[in-house]
Coordinates of N, CA and C in Angstrom, one line a residue:
M3 N -98.6 74.5 92.3 CA -100.0 73.5 93.3 C -100.4 72.2 91.2
A4 N -100.4 71.3 91.1 CA -100.8 71.2 89.6 C -100.7 69.8 89.8
A5 N -101.2 70.0 89.1 CA -100.9 67.6 88.8 C -99.5 67.3 88.2
Q6 N -98.6 66.5 88.6 CA -97.6 66.5 88.2 C -96.8 65.3 89.5
Y7 N -96.0 64.4 89.0 CA -95.2 64.0 89.8 C -95.3 63.6 90.6
C8 N -95.4 63.6 92.6 CA -94.8 63.4 93.7 C -94.6 62.3 94.0
G9 N -93.3 62.4 94.6 CA -91.7 61.0 95.3 C -92.7 61.1 95.9
S10 N -92.5 62.1 97.0 CA -93.4 61.4 98.3 C -94.6 60.4 98.3
V11 N -95.8 60.8 97.3 CA -97.3 59.8 97.4 C -96.7 59.0 95.8
G12 N -95.5 58.8 95.2 CA -94.7 57.7 94.4 C -96.2 57.6 92.8
K13 N -96.2 58.6 92.3 CA -97.5 58.9 91.7 C -98.1 59.8 91.5
V14 N -99.0 60.4 90.1 CA -99.0 61.8 90.2 C -100.2 62.1 90.0
A15 N -100.1 63.3 91.2 CA -101.1 63.6 92.5 C -101.0 65.0 92.3
N16 N -102.3 65.8 92.7 CA -102.1 67.8 92.7 C -100.7 68.1 93.6
G17 N -100.8 68.9 93.6 CA -99.7 69.7 94.8 C -98.0 70.5 94.1
Q18 N -97.0 70.7 95.4 CA -95.7 70.9 94.9 C -94.5 70.3 95.6
V19 N -93.5 70.3 94.0 CA -92.7 69.7 93.9 C -91.6 69.9 94.7
G20 N -90.8 70.2 95.2 CA -89.3 70.9 95.3 C -87.7 70.3 94.7
V21 N -86.6 70.9 94.6 CA -85.5 70.3 94.1 C -85.3 71.0 95.1
Y22 N -84.6 69.8 95.6 CA -82.9 70.2 97.3 C -81.9 69.3 96.7
L23 N -80.8 69.9 97.6 CA -79.4 69.5 97.2 C -79.5 68.9 98.5
G24 N -78.8 68.5 99.4 CA -78.4 66.8 100.4 C -77.6 67.3 100.1
Y25 N -77.0 67.0 102.3 CA -75.0 67.4 101.7 C -75.4 66.6 102.7
A26 N -74.1 65.2 102.7 CA -73.9 64.4 104.0 C -72.5 63.4 104.0
S27 N -72.2 63.3 105.8 CA -70.7 63.5 105.4 C -70.6 62.3 107.0
R28 N -69.4 62.4 106.7 CA -69.1 61.1 108.6 C -69.5 62.3 110.1
K29 N -69.8 62.9 109.4 CA -70.4 64.0 111.0 C -72.4 64.3 110.8
G30 N -72.9 64.3 109.7 CA -73.7 64.3 110.2 C -74.6 64.9 108.3
Y31 N -75.6 65.1 108.3 CA -76.6 65.8 107.2 C -77.6 66.8 107.0
S32 N -77.1 66.9 105.7 CA -78.0 68.2 106.4 C -79.3 69.2 104.6
L33 N -79.8 68.9 104.6 CA -80.5 70.2 102.9 C -79.3 70.7 102.6
V34 N -79.0 71.5 102.1 CA -78.2 72.6 101.7 C -78.4 73.6 100.9
D35 N -79.6 73.7 100.1 CA -80.4 74.5 98.9 C -81.4 73.4 99.1
G36 N -82.9 74.0 98.0 CA -83.5 73.7 97.2 C -84.5 75.1 96.4
Q37 N -86.0 75.3 96.0 CA -86.5 75.6 95.2 C -87.4 74.9 94.1
L38 N -88.7 75.5 94.2 CA -89.6 75.7 94.7 C -89.9 74.7 93.3
F39 N -90.6 73.5 92.3 CA -90.4 73.0 90.9 C -91.7 74.0 90.4
V40 N -91.5 74.6 89.5 CA -93.0 75.9 89.2 C -92.7 74.8 87.4
P41 N -94.3 74.3 87.5 CA -95.1 73.4 86.1 C -94.1 74.5 85.0
E42 N -94.2 74.0 84.1 CA -93.9 74.8 82.4 C -95.3 75.7 82.0
N43 N -96.4 75.2 82.1 CA -98.4 75.6 82.3 C -98.7 77.4 82.8
W44 N -97.4 77.3 84.0 CA -97.5 78.3 85.3 C -97.0 79.9 84.6
F45 N -96.4 79.3 83.5 CA -95.9 80.7 83.3 C -97.0 81.2 81.8
D46 N -97.8 80.5 81.2 CA -98.1 80.4 80.1 C -98.9 81.8 81.1
E47 N -99.7 83.2 79.8 CA -100.2 84.2 80.2 C -101.4 83.7 81.1
G48 N -102.2 82.9 80.2 CA -103.2 82.2 81.9 C -102.6 82.3 83.0
H49 N -101.9 82.2 83.5 CA -101.9 82.0 85.0 C -100.9 83.4 85.1
T50 N -101.3 84.3 84.6 CA -99.2 85.8 85.0 C -100.7 86.3 86.3
Q51 N -101.3 86.1 87.0 CA -101.9 86.7 88.0 C -102.1 85.6 89.0
R52 N -102.6 84.4 89.0 CA -102.7 83.8 89.7 C -100.8 83.5 90.1
R53 N -99.5 83.2 89.6 CA -98.2 83.4 89.9 C -97.6 84.8 90.9
E54 N -98.0 86.2 89.8 CA -98.4 87.0 90.5 C -99.1 87.3 92.3
A55 N -100.2 86.7 92.4 CA -101.0 86.1 93.2 C -99.7 85.6 94.3
C56 N -99.4 84.2 93.8 CA -97.9 83.2 94.8 C -97.1 83.4 95.0
G57 N -96.9 85.3 94.5 CA -95.4 86.0 94.8 C -94.5 85.3 94.1
I58 N -94.6 85.0 93.3 CA -93.6 83.7 92.0 C -92.9 85.2 91.2
P59 N -91.5 84.9 91.3 CA -90.6 86.3 91.1 C -91.2 87.1 89.4
E60 N -91.2 88.1 88.8 CA -91.2 87.8 87.5 C -90.7 87.7 86.5
D61 N -88.9 87.0 87.6 CA -87.8 86.8 86.2 C -87.6 85.2 86.5
L62 N -88.7 85.2 87.2 CA -88.7 83.2 87.1 C -88.5 83.0 86.1
L63 N -87.5 82.1 85.6 CA -88.5 82.0 84.0 C -88.2 79.8 84.1
Y64 N -88.9 79.5 83.5 CA -89.9 77.8 83.4 C -88.1 77.1 83.5
K65 N -87.7 75.5 84.6 CA -86.3 75.4 84.2 C -86.5 73.8 84.2
T66 N -86.4 73.1 83.4 CA -86.7 70.8 84.5 C -86.3 70.9 85.8
K67 N -86.4 69.9 86.3 CA -86.4 70.1 87.3 C -84.4 69.3 87.3
P68 N -84.3 68.5 86.7 CA -83.2 68.8 86.4 C -81.9 69.6 86.5
E69 N -82.2 70.7 85.7 CA -81.9 71.9 85.6 C -81.3 72.9 86.2
I70 N -82.5 72.5 87.2 CA -82.3 73.5 89.0 C -81.9 72.7 90.0
G71 N -81.6 70.7 90.1 CA -80.7 70.2 90.6 C -78.6 70.2 89.8
L72 N -79.2 71.3 88.8 CA -77.7 71.5 88.0 C -76.7 72.5 88.6
E73 N -77.9 73.8 88.5 CA -77.3 75.3 89.7 C -78.1 74.9 90.4
L74 N -78.3 74.5 91.8 CA -78.5 74.4 92.9 C -76.5 73.4 92.8
L75 N -76.4 72.8 92.3 CA -74.7 72.2 93.0 C -74.1 72.1 92.0
K76 N -73.9 73.2 91.4 CA -73.2 74.7 91.0 C -72.7 76.1 91.6
R77 N -74.4 76.1 91.9 CA -74.4 77.7 93.7 C -73.1 76.6 94.3
A78 N -73.6 75.1 95.0 CA -72.1 75.1 95.6 C -71.4 74.4 96.4
V79 N -70.7 74.9 95.2 CA -69.3 74.9 94.6 C -69.3 75.5 94.3
K80 N -69.6 76.4 93.7 CA -69.3 78.3 94.0 C -69.1 78.4 95.4
R81 N -69.6 78.2 96.3 CA -69.8 78.6 97.4 C -68.4 77.9 98.3
D82 N -68.2 76.4 98.2 CA -67.1 76.3 98.5 C -67.3 75.6 99.9
N83 N -68.0 76.1 100.5 CA -67.1 75.7 101.6 C -67.8 74.0 102.0
L84 N -68.6 73.0 101.6 CA -68.6 71.5 101.8 C -68.3 70.5 100.7
P85 N -66.5 70.4 101.6 CA -66.2 69.1 101.2 C -67.0 67.8 100.2
F86 N -66.8 67.6 98.9 CA -67.3 66.2 98.3 C -66.6 66.2 97.4
S87 N -66.9 64.7 96.9 CA -66.5 64.3 95.6 C -66.4 63.4 94.6
W88 N -68.4 63.4 95.1 CA -69.0 62.3 94.6 C -70.1 63.1 94.4
L89 N -71.5 62.5 93.6 CA -72.6 63.0 93.9 C -73.3 62.4 93.2
A90 N -74.7 62.0 94.6 CA -75.4 61.2 94.2 C -76.9 61.3 93.0
A91 N -77.9 60.6 92.6 CA -79.2 61.1 92.1 C -80.0 59.8 91.6
D92 N -81.3 60.4 91.4 CA -82.3 59.4 92.0 C -82.3 59.3 90.2
A93 N -82.4 58.7 89.6 CA -83.1 58.1 88.2 C -83.5 59.6 87.6
L94 N -84.6 59.6 88.2 CA -84.8 61.6 86.8 C -84.1 62.3 86.3
Y95 N -83.6 62.3 87.4 CA -81.8 62.8 87.3 C -80.4 62.5 86.0
G96 N -80.4 61.2 86.5 CA -79.6 59.7 86.0 C -80.4 59.8 84.0
D97 N -81.6 60.2 84.0 CA -81.6 59.7 81.9 C -81.6 61.0 81.7
S98 N -81.5 61.9 82.0 CA -80.9 63.5 82.3 C -79.9 63.7 81.4
P99 N -79.5 63.5 80.0 CA -78.5 64.3 79.4 C -77.6 65.3 80.1
R100 N -78.6 66.6 80.5 CA -78.6 68.2 80.5 C -77.3 67.7 82.2
F101 N -77.2 66.6 82.6 CA -78.2 66.0 84.2 C -76.4 66.3 84.4
G102 N -76.2 65.2 83.5 CA -74.5 64.5 83.4 C -72.7 65.4 83.7
M103 N -71.7 65.4 85.1 CA -71.1 65.2 84.3 C -69.4 65.5 84.8
E104 N -68.7 65.8 84.0 CA -67.4 65.4 84.3 C -66.8 65.5 84.8
W105 N -66.8 66.8 85.5 CA -65.6 67.7 86.2 C -66.1 67.1 88.0
L106 N -67.6 65.5 87.8 CA -67.7 65.0 88.5 C -68.0 63.8 89.1
P107 N -67.3 62.6 89.3 CA -67.0 61.4 89.6 C -69.2 61.4 90.7
W108 N -70.3 61.1 90.0 CA -71.2 61.1 90.0 C -72.3 59.3 89.9
I109 N -73.2 59.1 90.5 CA -73.6 58.1 90.5 C -75.3 58.5 90.3
N110 N -75.7 57.9 89.1 CA -77.1 58.5 89.3 C -78.4 56.9 89.0
A111 N -79.6 56.5 89.8 CA -79.9 55.8 89.3 C -81.2 56.2 87.6
I112 N -80.9 55.7 86.2 CA -81.6 55.4 85.9 C -82.6 54.8 85.5
S113 N -84.4 55.0 85.0 CA -84.9 53.7 85.3 C -84.6 53.1 84.2
R114 N -85.8 51.9 84.7 CA -85.3 51.0 83.3 C -86.7 50.7 82.5
L115 N -86.6 52.2 82.1 CA -87.3 52.3 80.6 C -85.8 52.8 80.1
S116 N -85.0 53.8 80.3 CA -83.9 53.9 79.8 C -82.7 52.7 80.1
R117 N -82.9 51.7 80.7 CA -82.1 51.2 80.4 C -81.9 50.1 78.9
K118 N -79.9 50.6 78.5 CA -80.1 49.7 76.8 C -79.9 47.9 76.8
T119 N -79.8 47.1 76.1 CA -79.2 45.5 76.6 C -78.3 45.6 75.1
P120 N -77.6 45.2 75.0 CA -76.4 45.2 74.0 C -77.0 44.4 73.5

């Protein structure tokens, strides 16, 4: 729980945020994986008791939402049980240079602040 951008309310609010991997095909759609995003300040020593009380694994390291998303995607590819040939993601991922993938066609939104004009 922290003040962070929450898409469901469209602004910074006190709440929890998850990163989810969804799948859609002509036969249906589903969420196939997900992970709670833990804000960076929760990994400082001042939050140790809070992390323990919430059951956050001791070996969990801070990762950005795009880093978590990429891990979810890589796990799905490794499982090799959902056929897909492209990926779509919102602007947070489109603005992240770490989320780009040469091995998979992808469509990402980008924020208007990231747009470059000639």
